[in-house]
Amino acid sequence: GDQVEQSPSALSLHEGTSSALRCNFTTTTRSVQWFRQNSRGSLINLFYLASGTKENGRLKSAFDSKELYSTLHIRDAQLEDSGTYFCAAEAGQGGRALIFGTGTTVSVSP
Amino acid sequence: EAAVTQSPRNKVAVTGGKVTLSCNQTNNHNNMYWYRQDTGHGLRLIHYSYGAGSTEKGDIPDGYKASRPSQENFSLILELATPSQTSVYFCASGPDRNQDTQYFGPGTRLLVL
Protein backbone atom coordinates (compact mmCIF):
# COMPACT_ATOMS: atom_id res chain seq x y z
CA GLY A 1 0.00 0.00 0.00
CA ASP A 2 0.90 3.64 -0.21
CA GLN A 3 3.33 4.85 2.42
CA VAL A 4 1.76 8.31 2.56
CA GLU A 5 -2.03 8.48 2.65
CA GLN A 6 -3.37 11.99 2.16
CA SER A 7 -6.95 13.09 2.71
CA PRO A 8 -9.25 14.44 1.56
CA SER A 9 -8.46 14.34 -2.15
CA ALA A 10 -10.52 17.49 -2.70
CA LEU A 11 -11.79 20.24 -0.43
CA SER A 12 -14.16 23.11 -1.17
CA LEU A 13 -14.12 26.06 1.22
CA HIS A 14 -15.90 29.38 1.41
CA GLU A 15 -13.84 32.42 2.19
CA GLY A 16 -13.41 32.88 5.92
CA THR A 17 -13.92 29.26 6.86
CA SER A 18 -11.35 26.84 8.22
CA SER A 19 -10.46 23.24 7.62
CA ALA A 20 -7.70 20.66 7.92
CA LEU A 21 -5.80 18.29 5.68
CA ARG A 22 -4.24 15.11 7.00
CA CYS A 23 -1.49 12.70 6.05
CA ASN A 24 -1.07 9.29 7.60
CA PHE A 25 2.22 7.46 7.30
CA THR A 26 2.52 3.69 7.22
CA THR A 27 6.22 3.66 8.04
CA THR A 28 8.61 5.46 10.37
CA THR A 29 8.93 9.05 9.20
CA ARG A 30 11.80 11.35 10.19
CA SER A 31 10.25 14.55 8.98
CA VAL A 32 7.45 15.89 6.85
CA GLN A 33 7.25 18.74 4.39
CA TRP A 34 4.11 20.47 3.12
CA PHE A 35 3.92 22.13 -0.28
CA ARG A 36 1.33 24.05 -2.23
CA GLN A 37 1.35 23.66 -6.00
CA ASN A 38 0.05 26.74 -7.74
CA SER A 39 -1.73 27.04 -11.07
CA ARG A 40 1.60 27.31 -12.91
CA GLY A 41 2.74 24.04 -11.39
CA SER A 42 5.37 25.45 -9.06
CA LEU A 43 5.85 23.76 -5.70
CA ILE A 44 5.92 26.27 -2.90
CA ASN A 45 7.46 25.24 0.42
CA LEU A 46 5.05 25.73 3.30
CA PHE A 47 6.50 23.82 6.23
CA TYR A 48 9.29 21.50 7.26
CA LEU A 49 8.69 19.63 10.53
CA ALA A 50 10.76 17.05 12.33
CA SER A 51 8.35 17.20 15.27
CA GLY A 52 5.79 19.42 16.97
CA THR A 53 3.94 22.28 15.32
CA LYS A 54 4.71 25.30 13.20
CA GLU A 55 2.56 28.24 12.27
CA ASN A 56 2.83 30.74 9.46
CA GLY A 57 0.04 33.27 9.17
CA ARG A 58 -3.22 31.43 8.64
CA LEU A 59 -1.53 28.08 8.15
CA LYS A 60 -0.54 25.74 10.93
CA SER A 61 0.99 22.31 10.69
CA ALA A 62 1.63 19.54 13.16
CA PHE A 63 3.62 16.32 12.98
CA ASP A 64 3.29 13.40 15.37
CA SER A 65 6.16 11.04 14.61
CA LYS A 66 4.95 8.51 17.16
CA GLU A 67 1.36 8.29 15.89
CA LEU A 68 2.58 8.68 12.29
CA TYR A 69 0.48 11.54 11.02
CA SER A 70 0.68 15.18 10.07
CA THR A 71 -1.98 17.83 9.66
CA LEU A 72 -2.21 21.15 7.88
CA HIS A 73 -4.83 23.60 9.13
CA ILE A 74 -6.07 26.46 7.00
CA ARG A 75 -7.69 29.21 9.05
CA ASP A 76 -9.87 31.97 7.57
CA ALA A 77 -9.47 30.67 4.04
CA GLN A 78 -8.79 33.21 1.29
CA LEU A 79 -9.06 32.90 -2.48
CA GLU A 80 -5.27 32.76 -2.79
CA ASP A 81 -5.20 29.57 -0.69
CA SER A 82 -6.61 27.66 -3.66
CA GLY A 83 -4.25 25.09 -5.08
CA THR A 84 -3.12 21.52 -4.60
CA TYR A 85 -1.45 20.73 -1.30
CA PHE A 86 1.03 17.91 -0.91
CA CYS A 87 2.59 16.37 2.12
CA ALA A 88 5.87 14.55 1.70
CA ALA A 89 7.60 12.24 4.15
CA GLU A 90 11.27 11.65 4.69
CA ALA A 91 10.96 7.99 5.51
CA GLY A 92 14.45 6.63 5.32
CA GLN A 93 14.76 6.71 1.57
CA GLY A 94 18.24 7.08 0.19
CA GLY A 95 19.66 10.56 0.18
CA ARG A 96 16.77 11.84 2.33
CA ALA A 97 14.42 11.61 -0.66
CA LEU A 98 10.76 12.38 -0.13
CA ILE A 99 7.70 10.17 -0.51
CA PHE A 100 4.72 12.25 -1.61
CA GLY A 101 1.06 11.95 -0.87
CA THR A 102 -1.36 12.17 -3.78
CA GLY A 103 -2.42 15.71 -2.95
CA THR A 104 -5.48 17.64 -1.81
CA THR A 105 -7.04 20.06 -4.27
CA VAL A 106 -8.37 23.01 -2.31
CA SER A 107 -10.86 25.36 -3.93
CA VAL A 108 -11.79 28.53 -2.07
CA SER A 109 -14.84 30.40 -3.29
CA PRO A 110 -16.31 33.78 -2.33
CA GLU B 1 15.84 31.59 -0.81
CA ALA B 2 17.47 28.57 -2.40
CA ALA B 3 17.48 28.50 -6.18
CA VAL B 4 16.90 25.51 -8.44
CA THR B 5 16.47 26.02 -12.16
CA GLN B 6 15.50 23.57 -14.88
CA SER B 7 15.82 23.56 -18.64
CA PRO B 8 14.04 23.23 -20.89
CA ARG B 9 10.74 24.20 -19.32
CA ASN B 10 8.80 22.50 -22.08
CA LYS B 11 9.88 19.79 -24.48
CA VAL B 12 8.25 17.80 -27.25
CA ALA B 13 10.11 14.65 -28.27
CA VAL B 14 9.48 11.76 -30.63
CA THR B 15 9.30 8.14 -29.60
CA GLY B 16 12.76 6.61 -29.69
CA GLY B 17 14.53 9.92 -29.47
CA LYS B 18 16.99 10.99 -26.79
CA VAL B 19 15.97 13.61 -24.26
CA THR B 20 18.15 15.35 -21.70
CA LEU B 21 16.64 17.39 -18.91
CA SER B 22 19.00 19.68 -17.03
CA CYS B 23 18.94 21.00 -13.49
CA ASN B 24 21.14 23.57 -11.79
CA GLN B 25 21.24 24.56 -8.14
CA THR B 26 23.13 27.41 -6.53
CA ASN B 27 22.58 26.27 -2.93
CA ASN B 28 25.74 24.18 -2.62
CA HIS B 29 23.54 21.26 -1.56
CA ASN B 30 25.07 17.81 -1.70
CA ASN B 31 21.86 15.97 -2.55
CA MET B 32 19.86 16.34 -5.74
CA TYR B 33 16.78 14.52 -6.96
CA TRP B 34 14.64 13.92 -10.02
CA TYR B 35 10.92 13.26 -9.58
CA ARG B 36 8.08 12.91 -12.04
CA GLN B 37 4.51 13.97 -11.43
CA ASP B 38 1.53 12.24 -12.99
CA THR B 39 -2.13 12.71 -12.23
CA GLY B 40 -3.20 10.67 -9.23
CA HIS B 41 0.36 9.78 -8.18
CA GLY B 42 1.84 12.86 -6.63
CA LEU B 43 5.59 13.00 -7.22
CA ARG B 44 7.67 9.86 -7.53
CA LEU B 45 11.44 9.55 -7.21
CA ILE B 46 13.38 8.53 -10.33
CA HIS B 47 17.06 9.09 -9.45
CA TYR B 48 19.02 10.95 -6.84
CA SER B 49 22.61 11.90 -6.10
CA TYR B 50 24.76 12.41 -3.03
CA GLY B 51 27.24 14.65 -4.79
CA ALA B 52 29.37 15.08 -7.89
CA GLY B 53 29.97 11.75 -9.62
CA SER B 54 27.23 9.96 -7.67
CA THR B 55 23.92 8.68 -9.07
CA GLU B 56 21.51 6.33 -7.33
CA LYS B 57 18.29 4.66 -8.43
CA GLY B 58 15.05 5.84 -6.92
CA ASP B 59 11.67 4.13 -6.95
CA ILE B 60 10.99 4.25 -10.70
CA PRO B 61 14.36 4.34 -12.50
CA ASP B 62 13.55 2.13 -15.50
CA GLY B 63 14.05 3.96 -18.79
CA TYR B 64 16.04 6.78 -17.21
CA LYS B 65 19.68 7.54 -16.57
CA ALA B 66 21.16 10.34 -14.52
CA SER B 67 24.39 12.27 -14.52
CA ARG B 68 25.92 14.48 -11.82
CA PRO B 69 29.03 16.06 -13.35
CA SER B 70 29.35 18.74 -10.68
CA GLN B 71 27.90 19.88 -7.38
CA GLU B 72 25.61 22.29 -9.21
CA ASN B 73 24.31 20.20 -12.11
CA PHE B 74 22.18 17.07 -12.28
CA SER B 75 20.78 15.77 -15.57
CA LEU B 76 18.07 13.25 -16.35
CA ILE B 77 18.53 11.32 -19.59
CA LEU B 78 15.95 9.42 -21.56
CA GLU B 79 17.96 7.43 -24.10
CA LEU B 80 14.92 6.07 -25.94
CA ALA B 81 11.89 8.16 -25.06
CA THR B 82 8.48 6.49 -24.94
CA PRO B 83 4.97 8.01 -24.71
CA SER B 84 4.66 6.62 -21.17
CA GLN B 85 7.38 9.07 -20.16
CA THR B 86 5.15 12.00 -20.95
CA SER B 87 4.98 13.77 -17.61
CA VAL B 88 6.09 16.77 -15.60
CA TYR B 89 9.60 16.39 -14.20
CA PHE B 90 10.82 18.15 -11.09
CA CYS B 91 14.37 18.54 -9.91
CA ALA B 92 15.15 19.27 -6.26
CA SER B 93 18.16 19.89 -4.09
CA GLY B 94 18.64 19.42 -0.38
CA PRO B 95 21.35 19.29 2.26
CA ASP B 96 22.46 16.00 3.73
CA ARG B 97 21.99 17.24 7.27
CA ASN B 98 18.72 17.08 9.15
CA GLN B 99 16.45 19.97 9.96
CA ASP B 100 16.27 21.46 6.54
CA THR B 101 13.93 21.47 3.63
CA GLN B 102 14.30 20.42 0.02
CA TYR B 103 13.90 23.01 -2.69
CA PHE B 104 12.22 22.29 -5.99
CA GLY B 105 12.71 23.66 -9.47
CA PRO B 106 9.80 24.96 -11.57
CA GLY B 107 9.34 21.69 -13.47
CA THR B 108 9.74 20.56 -17.08
CA ARG B 109 6.73 19.47 -19.12
CA LEU B 110 7.73 16.65 -21.47
CA LEU B 111 5.47 15.35 -24.21
CA VAL B 112 6.62 12.26 -26.09
CA LEU B 113 4.73 11.69 -29.32
mmCIF file of C-alpha atoms in Angstrom:
data_model
loop_
_atom_site.group_PDB
_atom_site.id
_atom_site.type_symbol
_atom_site.label_atom_id
_atom_site.label_comp_id
_atom_site.label_asym_id
_atom_site.label_seq_id
_atom_site.Cartn_x
_atom_site.Cartn_y
_atom_site.Cartn_z
ATOM 1 C CA GLY A 1 0.000 0.000 0.000
ATOM 2 C CA ASP A 2 0.899 3.637 -0.211
ATOM 3 C CA GLN A 3 3.331 4.849 2.423
ATOM 4 C CA VAL A 4 1.760 8.313 2.562
ATOM 5 C CA GLU A 5 -2.035 8.479 2.653
ATOM 6 C CA GLN A 6 -3.374 11.986 2.157
ATOM 7 C CA SER A 7 -6.952 13.086 2.709
ATOM 8 C CA PRO A 8 -9.247 14.436 1.561
ATOM 9 C CA SER A 9 -8.460 14.342 -2.146
ATOM 10 C CA ALA A 10 -10.517 17.487 -2.705
ATOM 11 C CA LEU A 11 -11.791 20.242 -0.435
ATOM 12 C CA SER A 12 -14.155 23.115 -1.171
ATOM 13 C CA LEU A 13 -14.123 26.062 1.219
ATOM 14 C CA HIS A 14 -15.900 29.377 1.411
ATOM 15 C CA GLU A 15 -13.843 32.424 2.194
ATOM 16 C CA GLY A 16 -13.409 32.882 5.919
ATOM 17 C CA THR A 17 -13.922 29.256 6.856
ATOM 18 C CA SER A 18 -11.347 26.841 8.222
ATOM 19 C CA SER A 19 -10.461 23.237 7.620
ATOM 20 C CA ALA A 20 -7.704 20.662 7.918
ATOM 21 C CA LEU A 21 -5.802 18.292 5.678
ATOM 22 C CA ARG A 22 -4.244 15.109 6.995
ATOM 23 C CA CYS A 23 -1.493 12.704 6.048
ATOM 24 C CA ASN A 24 -1.065 9.285 7.598
ATOM 25 C CA PHE A 25 2.223 7.463 7.303
ATOM 26 C CA THR A 26 2.517 3.694 7.224
ATOM 27 C CA THR A 27 6.221 3.664 8.040
ATOM 28 C CA THR A 28 8.609 5.465 10.375
ATOM 29 C CA THR A 29 8.933 9.051 9.202
ATOM 30 C CA ARG A 30 11.803 11.345 10.192
ATOM 31 C CA SER A 31 10.252 14.548 8.982
ATOM 32 C CA VAL A 32 7.449 15.892 6.854
ATOM 33 C CA GLN A 33 7.245 18.743 4.391
ATOM 34 C CA TRP A 34 4.114 20.473 3.120
ATOM 35 C CA PHE A 35 3.917 22.134 -0.282
ATOM 36 C CA ARG A 36 1.328 24.047 -2.230
ATOM 37 C CA GLN A 37 1.351 23.665 -5.998
ATOM 38 C CA ASN A 38 0.052 26.743 -7.744
ATOM 39 C CA SER A 39 -1.727 27.042 -11.067
ATOM 40 C CA ARG A 40 1.601 27.314 -12.906
ATOM 41 C CA GLY A 41 2.743 24.040 -11.394
ATOM 42 C CA SER A 42 5.374 25.451 -9.062
ATOM 43 C CA LEU A 43 5.847 23.756 -5.697
ATOM 44 C CA ILE A 44 5.922 26.271 -2.896
ATOM 45 C CA ASN A 45 7.459 25.239 0.416
ATOM 46 C CA LEU A 46 5.053 25.731 3.303
ATOM 47 C CA PHE A 47 6.497 23.818 6.234
ATOM 48 C CA TYR A 48 9.289 21.497 7.264
ATOM 49 C CA LEU A 49 8.694 19.628 10.526
ATOM 50 C CA ALA A 50 10.764 17.053 12.333
ATOM 51 C CA SER A 51 8.349 17.197 15.268
ATOM 52 C CA GLY A 52 5.788 19.418 16.968
ATOM 53 C CA THR A 53 3.945 22.276 15.325
ATOM 54 C CA LYS A 54 4.714 25.303 13.199
ATOM 55 C CA GLU A 55 2.564 28.240 12.268
ATOM 56 C CA ASN A 56 2.830 30.737 9.460
ATOM 57 C CA GLY A 57 0.044 33.266 9.167
ATOM 58 C CA ARG A 58 -3.223 31.435 8.644
ATOM 59 C CA LEU A 59 -1.531 28.078 8.149
ATOM 60 C CA LYS A 60 -0.539 25.740 10.930
ATOM 61 C CA SER A 61 0.991 22.310 10.691
ATOM 62 C CA ALA A 62 1.631 19.537 13.163
ATOM 63 C CA PHE A 63 3.617 16.319 12.981
ATOM 64 C CA ASP A 64 3.291 13.403 15.369
ATOM 65 C CA SER A 65 6.163 11.035 14.609
ATOM 66 C CA LYS A 66 4.950 8.508 17.163
ATOM 67 C CA GLU A 67 1.365 8.286 15.889
ATOM 68 C CA LEU A 68 2.576 8.676 12.291
ATOM 69 C CA TYR A 69 0.478 11.540 11.016
ATOM 70 C CA SER A 70 0.675 15.175 10.073
ATOM 71 C CA THR A 71 -1.976 17.831 9.657
ATOM 72 C CA LEU A 72 -2.210 21.153 7.881
ATOM 73 C CA HIS A 73 -4.826 23.604 9.133
ATOM 74 C CA ILE A 74 -6.073 26.459 6.996
ATOM 75 C CA ARG A 75 -7.692 29.215 9.047
ATOM 76 C CA ASP A 76 -9.873 31.966 7.574
ATOM 77 C CA ALA A 77 -9.467 30.671 4.045
ATOM 78 C CA GLN A 78 -8.794 33.205 1.289
ATOM 79 C CA LEU A 79 -9.060 32.895 -2.479
ATOM 80 C CA GLU A 80 -5.267 32.761 -2.787
ATOM 81 C CA ASP A 81 -5.204 29.574 -0.691
ATOM 82 C CA SER A 82 -6.608 27.662 -3.663
ATOM 83 C CA GLY A 83 -4.249 25.087 -5.081
ATOM 84 C CA THR A 84 -3.123 21.520 -4.598
ATOM 85 C CA TYR A 85 -1.452 20.733 -1.295
ATOM 86 C CA PHE A 86 1.025 17.909 -0.914
ATOM 87 C CA CYS A 87 2.585 16.369 2.124
ATOM 88 C CA ALA A 88 5.867 14.549 1.698
ATOM 89 C CA ALA A 89 7.596 12.242 4.150
ATOM 90 C CA GLU A 90 11.268 11.646 4.688
ATOM 91 C CA ALA A 91 10.961 7.992 5.506
ATOM 92 C CA GLY A 92 14.447 6.631 5.322
ATOM 93 C CA GLN A 93 14.763 6.706 1.570
ATOM 94 C CA GLY A 94 18.236 7.079 0.193
ATOM 95 C CA GLY A 95 19.656 10.558 0.180
ATOM 96 C CA ARG A 96 16.770 11.839 2.326
ATOM 97 C CA ALA A 97 14.420 11.610 -0.662
ATOM 98 C CA LEU A 98 10.755 12.377 -0.127
ATOM 99 C CA ILE A 99 7.696 10.172 -0.511
ATOM 100 C CA PHE A 100 4.723 12.251 -1.606
ATOM 101 C CA GLY A 101 1.061 11.954 -0.874
ATOM 102 C CA THR A 102 -1.361 12.171 -3.782
ATOM 103 C CA GLY A 103 -2.417 15.711 -2.949
ATOM 104 C CA THR A 104 -5.477 17.636 -1.812
ATOM 105 C CA THR A 105 -7.039 20.060 -4.273
ATOM 106 C CA VAL A 106 -8.365 23.014 -2.312
ATOM 107 C CA SER A 107 -10.863 25.360 -3.930
ATOM 108 C CA VAL A 108 -11.788 28.527 -2.070
ATOM 109 C CA SER A 109 -14.840 30.404 -3.293
ATOM 110 C CA PRO A 110 -16.313 33.785 -2.330
ATOM 111 C CA GLU B 1 15.836 31.586 -0.809
ATOM 112 C CA ALA B 2 17.467 28.572 -2.403
ATOM 113 C CA ALA B 3 17.482 28.496 -6.177
ATOM 114 C CA VAL B 4 16.900 25.506 -8.436
ATOM 115 C CA THR B 5 16.469 26.018 -12.158
ATOM 116 C CA GLN B 6 15.503 23.575 -14.881
ATOM 117 C CA SER B 7 15.824 23.560 -18.637
ATOM 118 C CA PRO B 8 14.040 23.232 -20.889
ATOM 119 C CA ARG B 9 10.740 24.205 -19.322
ATOM 120 C CA ASN B 10 8.803 22.503 -22.082
ATOM 121 C CA LYS B 11 9.883 19.789 -24.476
ATOM 122 C CA VAL B 12 8.252 17.800 -27.252
ATOM 123 C CA ALA B 13 10.106 14.647 -28.275
ATOM 124 C CA VAL B 14 9.485 11.763 -30.629
ATOM 125 C CA THR B 15 9.304 8.140 -29.603
ATOM 126 C CA GLY B 16 12.765 6.609 -29.689
ATOM 127 C CA GLY B 17 14.535 9.920 -29.471
ATOM 128 C CA LYS B 18 16.995 10.990 -26.790
ATOM 129 C CA VAL B 19 15.971 13.611 -24.259
ATOM 130 C CA THR B 20 18.154 15.348 -21.703
ATOM 131 C CA LEU B 21 16.640 17.395 -18.905
ATOM 132 C CA SER B 22 18.996 19.685 -17.029
ATOM 133 C CA CYS B 23 18.939 21.002 -13.494
ATOM 134 C CA ASN B 24 21.143 23.566 -11.792
ATOM 135 C CA GLN B 25 21.239 24.564 -8.136
ATOM 136 C CA THR B 26 23.129 27.412 -6.525
ATOM 137 C CA ASN B 27 22.583 26.271 -2.935
ATOM 138 C CA ASN B 28 25.736 24.181 -2.618
ATOM 139 C CA HIS B 29 23.544 21.262 -1.561
ATOM 140 C CA ASN B 30 25.071 17.813 -1.696
ATOM 141 C CA ASN B 31 21.859 15.974 -2.545
ATOM 142 C CA MET B 32 19.865 16.341 -5.738
ATOM 143 C CA TYR B 33 16.781 14.522 -6.965
ATOM 144 C CA TRP B 34 14.638 13.917 -10.018
ATOM 145 C CA TYR B 35 10.923 13.261 -9.584
ATOM 146 C CA ARG B 36 8.076 12.914 -12.035
ATOM 147 C CA GLN B 37 4.505 13.968 -11.426
ATOM 148 C CA ASP B 38 1.531 12.238 -12.986
ATOM 149 C CA THR B 39 -2.132 12.708 -12.235
ATOM 150 C CA GLY B 40 -3.196 10.675 -9.225
ATOM 151 C CA HIS B 41 0.357 9.784 -8.183
ATOM 152 C CA GLY B 42 1.837 12.859 -6.627
ATOM 153 C CA LEU B 43 5.595 13.005 -7.220
ATOM 154 C CA ARG B 44 7.675 9.861 -7.529
ATOM 155 C CA LEU B 45 11.439 9.550 -7.209
ATOM 156 C CA ILE B 46 13.384 8.533 -10.326
ATOM 157 C CA HIS B 47 17.058 9.088 -9.451
ATOM 158 C CA TYR B 48 19.018 10.953 -6.839
ATOM 159 C CA SER B 49 22.606 11.903 -6.102
ATOM 160 C CA TYR B 50 24.755 12.412 -3.033
ATOM 161 C CA GLY B 51 27.238 14.648 -4.790
ATOM 162 C CA ALA B 52 29.370 15.077 -7.889
ATOM 163 C CA GLY B 53 29.968 11.754 -9.615
ATOM 164 C CA SER B 54 27.229 9.964 -7.666
ATOM 165 C CA THR B 55 23.924 8.681 -9.066
ATOM 166 C CA GLU B 56 21.509 6.330 -7.333
ATOM 167 C CA LYS B 57 18.285 4.657 -8.431
ATOM 168 C CA GLY B 58 15.047 5.842 -6.925
ATOM 169 C CA ASP B 59 11.672 4.134 -6.950
ATOM 170 C CA ILE B 60 10.986 4.249 -10.701
ATOM 171 C CA PRO B 61 14.361 4.336 -12.503
ATOM 172 C CA ASP B 62 13.548 2.134 -15.504
ATOM 173 C CA GLY B 63 14.046 3.959 -18.787
ATOM 174 C CA TYR B 64 16.036 6.777 -17.205
ATOM 175 C CA LYS B 65 19.677 7.539 -16.568
ATOM 176 C CA ALA B 66 21.157 10.339 -14.516
ATOM 177 C CA SER B 67 24.388 12.265 -14.520
ATOM 178 C CA ARG B 68 25.923 14.478 -11.817
ATOM 179 C CA PRO B 69 29.027 16.059 -13.353
ATOM 180 C CA SER B 70 29.354 18.737 -10.676
ATOM 181 C CA GLN B 71 27.897 19.881 -7.376
ATOM 182 C CA GLU B 72 25.609 22.294 -9.205
ATOM 183 C CA ASN B 73 24.313 20.201 -12.114
ATOM 184 C CA PHE B 74 22.178 17.067 -12.278
ATOM 185 C CA SER B 75 20.781 15.767 -15.568
ATOM 186 C CA LEU B 76 18.069 13.246 -16.352
ATOM 187 C CA ILE B 77 18.529 11.324 -19.587
ATOM 188 C CA LEU B 78 15.946 9.417 -21.559
ATOM 189 C CA GLU B 79 17.960 7.430 -24.096
ATOM 190 C CA LEU B 80 14.918 6.071 -25.937
ATOM 191 C CA ALA B 81 11.892 8.162 -25.061
ATOM 192 C CA THR B 82 8.482 6.491 -24.939
ATOM 193 C CA PRO B 83 4.974 8.008 -24.714
ATOM 194 C CA SER B 84 4.660 6.624 -21.173
ATOM 195 C CA GLN B 85 7.382 9.068 -20.157
ATOM 196 C CA THR B 86 5.148 12.001 -20.951
ATOM 197 C CA SER B 87 4.984 13.775 -17.611
ATOM 198 C CA VAL B 88 6.085 16.772 -15.604
ATOM 199 C CA TYR B 89 9.597 16.391 -14.205
ATOM 200 C CA PHE B 90 10.823 18.150 -11.095
ATOM 201 C CA CYS B 91 14.366 18.536 -9.910
ATOM 202 C CA ALA B 92 15.148 19.270 -6.263
ATOM 203 C CA SER B 93 18.157 19.886 -4.087
ATOM 204 C CA GLY B 94 18.644 19.415 -0.381
ATOM 205 C CA PRO B 95 21.350 19.285 2.262
ATOM 206 C CA ASP B 96 22.464 15.998 3.732
ATOM 207 C CA ARG B 97 21.986 17.237 7.266
ATOM 208 C CA ASN B 98 18.719 17.081 9.154
ATOM 209 C CA GLN B 99 16.449 19.968 9.955
ATOM 210 C CA ASP B 100 16.272 21.463 6.537
ATOM 211 C CA THR B 101 13.930 21.470 3.632
ATOM 212 C CA GLN B 102 14.297 20.417 0.021
ATOM 213 C CA TYR B 103 13.897 23.014 -2.694
ATOM 214 C CA PHE B 104 12.218 22.288 -5.994
ATOM 215 C CA GLY B 105 12.711 23.660 -9.466
ATOM 216 C CA PRO B 106 9.804 24.961 -11.573
ATOM 217 C CA GLY B 107 9.336 21.691 -13.470
ATOM 218 C CA THR B 108 9.735 20.555 -17.083
ATOM 219 C CA ARG B 109 6.733 19.472 -19.120
ATOM 220 C CA LEU B 110 7.727 16.647 -21.470
ATOM 221 C CA LEU B 111 5.467 15.353 -24.213
ATOM 222 C CA VAL B 112 6.622 12.262 -26.089
ATOM 223 C CA LEU B 113 4.728 11.691 -29.324
#
